[in-house]
CSV table of C-alpha atoms and ligand atoms in Angstrom, one decimal:
chain,number,residue,atom,x,y,z
A,1,MET,CA,27.1,-27.2,0.9
A,2,LYS,CA,29.7,-24.9,3.5
A,3,THR,CA,30.7,-22.3,0.2
A,4,MET,CA,27.0,-22.3,-0.5
A,5,LEU,CA,25.9,-21.7,3.3
A,6,SER,CA,29.1,-18.8,3.2
A,7,LEU,CA,27.2,-17.2,0.4
A,8,LEU,CA,23.6,-16.7,1.5
A,9,GLY,CA,25.5,-15.3,4.9
A,10,ALA,CA,27.7,-13.5,2.9
A,11,SER,CA,24.2,-12.6,0.1
A,12,MET,CA,22.4,-11.5,3.5
A,13,VAL,CA,24.3,-9.5,5.4
A,14,LEU,CA,25.1,-7.3,2.2
A,15,THR,CA,21.6,-7.3,2.1
A,16,LEU,CA,21.2,-6.0,5.4
A,17,ALA,CA,23.8,-3.8,4.9
A,18,LEU,CA,21.9,-1.7,1.9
A,19,PRO,CA,20.7,1.2,3.4
A,20,ALA,CA,23.7,2.6,5.1
A,21,GLN,CA,25.8,1.7,1.8
A,22,ALA,CA,25.2,4.4,-0.6
A,23,GLN,CA,28.2,6.4,-0.7
A,24,PHE,CA,28.6,10.4,-1.7
A,25,ALA,CA,31.8,11.7,-2.5
A,26,LYS,CA,31.0,15.1,-1.0
A,27,PRO,CA,28.4,16.1,1.2
A,28,GLU,CA,26.8,17.9,-1.5
A,29,ASP,CA,25.8,14.6,-3.3
A,30,ALA,CA,24.8,13.0,-0.1
A,31,ILE,CA,22.2,16.5,0.9
A,32,LYS,CA,21.4,15.5,-3.1
A,33,TYR,CA,20.9,12.2,-2.6
A,34,ARG,CA,18.6,12.5,0.8
A,35,LYS,CA,16.4,15.3,-1.0
A,36,ALA,CA,16.1,13.1,-4.2
A,37,SER,CA,14.9,10.4,-2.2
A,38,PHE,CA,12.4,12.3,0.2
A,39,THR,CA,10.9,13.4,-2.9
A,40,VAL,CA,10.4,10.4,-4.5
A,41,MET,CA,8.9,8.8,-0.9
A,42,ALA,CA,6.4,11.4,-1.0
A,43,ALA,CA,5.4,10.8,-4.9
A,44,HIS,CA,4.3,7.3,-3.6
A,45,PHE,CA,3.0,8.7,-0.4
A,46,GLY,CA,0.8,11.1,-1.6
A,47,ARG,CA,-0.7,8.5,-3.7
A,48,LEU,CA,-2.0,6.3,-0.7
A,49,GLY,CA,-3.1,9.7,0.3
A,50,ALA,CA,-5.1,10.3,-2.8
A,51,MET,CA,-6.8,6.6,-1.9
A,52,ALA,CA,-7.1,7.0,1.6
A,53,ASN,CA,-8.8,10.5,1.4
A,54,GLY,CA,-11.4,9.1,-2.0
A,55,ARG,CA,-9.0,11.4,-4.3
A,56,VAL,CA,-8.4,8.7,-6.4
A,57,PRO,CA,-10.5,4.9,-6.5
A,58,TYR,CA,-9.4,2.5,-4.0
A,59,ASP,CA,-7.1,-0.3,-6.1
A,60,ALA,CA,-6.0,-2.8,-3.6
A,61,LYS,CA,-3.0,-4.3,-5.6
A,62,ALA,CA,-1.6,-0.6,-6.5
A,63,ALA,CA,-1.7,0.7,-2.8
A,64,VAL,CA,0.3,-2.8,-1.6
A,65,ASP,CA,2.5,-1.8,-4.7
A,66,THR,CA,2.7,1.7,-3.6
A,67,ALA,CA,2.9,1.3,0.3
A,68,ASP,CA,6.2,-1.5,-0.6
A,69,THR,CA,7.9,1.2,-2.3
A,70,VAL,CA,7.4,3.6,0.4
A,71,SER,CA,8.6,1.6,3.0
A,72,ALA,CA,11.8,0.3,0.9
A,73,LEU,CA,12.5,3.9,0.2
A,74,ALA,CA,12.5,5.0,3.7
A,75,LYS,CA,14.9,3.3,4.6
A,76,LEU,CA,17.2,5.4,2.6
A,77,PRO,CA,18.2,9.1,3.6
A,78,TRP,CA,19.1,8.4,7.2
A,79,ALA,CA,22.6,7.4,5.8
A,80,ALA,CA,22.9,11.0,3.8
A,81,PHE,CA,23.0,12.9,6.9
A,82,GLY,CA,26.9,12.3,7.7
A,83,GLU,CA,29.2,15.0,8.9
A,84,GLY,CA,29.4,18.0,6.5
A,85,THR,CA,25.6,17.6,5.3
A,86,ASP,CA,24.7,20.6,7.6
A,87,LYS,CA,25.4,23.1,5.0
A,88,GLY,CA,24.6,23.9,1.9
A,89,GLU,CA,21.1,23.5,-0.4
A,90,THR,CA,19.2,21.9,2.6
A,91,ARG,CA,16.9,23.1,5.0
A,92,ALA,CA,17.9,20.2,7.6
A,93,LYS,CA,18.1,21.9,11.0
A,94,PRO,CA,21.2,21.7,13.5
A,95,GLU,CA,19.2,20.1,15.7
A,96,ILE,CA,19.1,16.5,13.5
A,97,TRP,CA,22.7,16.7,14.7
A,98,LYS,CA,22.7,18.3,17.9
A,99,GLU,CA,20.1,16.0,18.9
A,100,SER,CA,20.8,13.2,16.9
A,101,ALA,CA,19.1,10.3,19.3
A,102,LYS,CA,16.0,12.3,19.0
A,103,PHE,CA,16.3,12.8,15.4
A,104,LYS,CA,16.9,8.5,15.4
A,105,GLU,CA,14.0,7.9,17.0
A,106,ALA,CA,11.8,10.5,14.8
A,107,SER,CA,13.1,8.6,11.8
A,108,ASP,CA,12.4,5.0,13.4
A,109,LYS,CA,8.9,6.3,14.2
A,110,MET,CA,8.4,6.8,10.6
A,111,GLN,CA,10.1,4.0,10.0
A,112,ALA,CA,8.1,2.1,11.8
A,113,GLU,CA,4.7,4.1,10.9
A,114,LEU,CA,5.1,3.0,7.2
A,115,VAL,CA,5.7,-0.6,8.1
A,116,LYS,CA,2.3,-0.5,9.9
A,117,LEU,CA,0.9,1.2,6.7
A,118,ASN,CA,2.1,-1.3,4.8
A,119,VAL,CA,0.8,-4.6,6.5
A,120,ALA,CA,-2.4,-2.3,6.5
A,121,ALA,CA,-2.4,-2.0,2.7
A,122,LYS,CA,-2.6,-5.7,2.1
A,123,ALA,CA,-4.7,-6.2,4.5
A,124,GLY,CA,-6.3,-5.2,1.3
A,125,ASN,CA,-9.2,-2.7,2.5
A,126,LEU,CA,-9.6,0.6,2.1
A,127,ASP,CA,-10.7,1.6,5.8
A,128,ALA,CA,-7.6,-0.4,7.2
A,129,LEU,CA,-5.8,1.9,4.5
A,130,LYS,CA,-7.7,5.4,5.7
A,131,ALA,CA,-6.7,4.4,9.6
A,132,ALA,CA,-3.0,3.5,9.2
A,133,PHE,CA,-2.7,6.8,6.8
A,134,GLY,CA,-3.1,9.3,9.6
A,135,PRO,CA,-0.2,8.2,12.0
A,136,ALA,CA,2.5,8.1,9.3
A,137,GLY,CA,1.6,11.5,8.3
A,138,ALA,CA,1.4,12.8,11.8
A,139,SER,CA,5.3,10.8,12.1
A,140,CYS,CA,6.6,12.3,8.5
A,141,LYS,CA,5.4,16.2,9.9
A,142,ALA,CA,6.5,15.6,13.2
A,143,CYS,CA,10.2,15.2,11.8
A,144,HIS,CA,9.4,18.3,9.5
A,145,ASP,CA,8.7,20.3,12.5
A,146,ASN,CA,11.0,19.9,14.6
A,147,PHE,CA,14.0,19.1,12.2
A,148,ARG,CA,13.4,21.1,9.0
A,149,LYS,CA,13.3,24.6,8.5
A,150,ASP,CA,10.1,26.4,6.8
B,1,ASC,C1,2.6,14.1,2.5
B,1,ASC,C2,4.0,14.3,2.7
B,1,ASC,C3,4.8,14.2,3.3
B,1,ASC,C4,3.7,13.9,4.3
B,1,ASC,C5,3.8,15.1,5.7
B,1,ASC,C6,2.3,15.2,6.2
B,1,ASC,O1,2.3,13.6,1.7
B,1,ASC,O2,4.7,14.6,1.2
B,1,ASC,O3,5.5,14.5,3.6
B,1,ASC,O4,2.3,13.8,3.7
B,1,ASC,O5,3.1,16.7,4.7
B,1,ASC,O6,2.1,15.9,7.0
């Protein structure tokens, strides 16, 4: 029983540590990884946007699956903004490292909006999805405006 509990504890710790677990051999690997995670996130976020904006028919199950995917992906890029990843093939602005508390705040805000979007998707109606989509998109944009070069 004790072993079971400590195994459970260990697996919980591992699960909680997952977003920070990605390891990068070189700064350019981290840059590629974070760009890839944003790209995949945007593809799924765009699918929710298409539903919210009436470009594709609302599909409650697809909305839930997609929102789950987006909120899981939203945990990934941040561990890839480590030291030395400010230079190279990146549009990341120096402010990310100079104003790291502000950057953290913006990334937390975005993740919080995506949690709300996820709750809205699970409500199972298009109006809830529409209401949550705008603020979620705005939280993406806020970070782009302040921390990403054009
Ligand atoms: C998207 C997407 C983003 C955000 C942002 C919202 O669909 O890929 O990065 O919305 O453009 O303004």
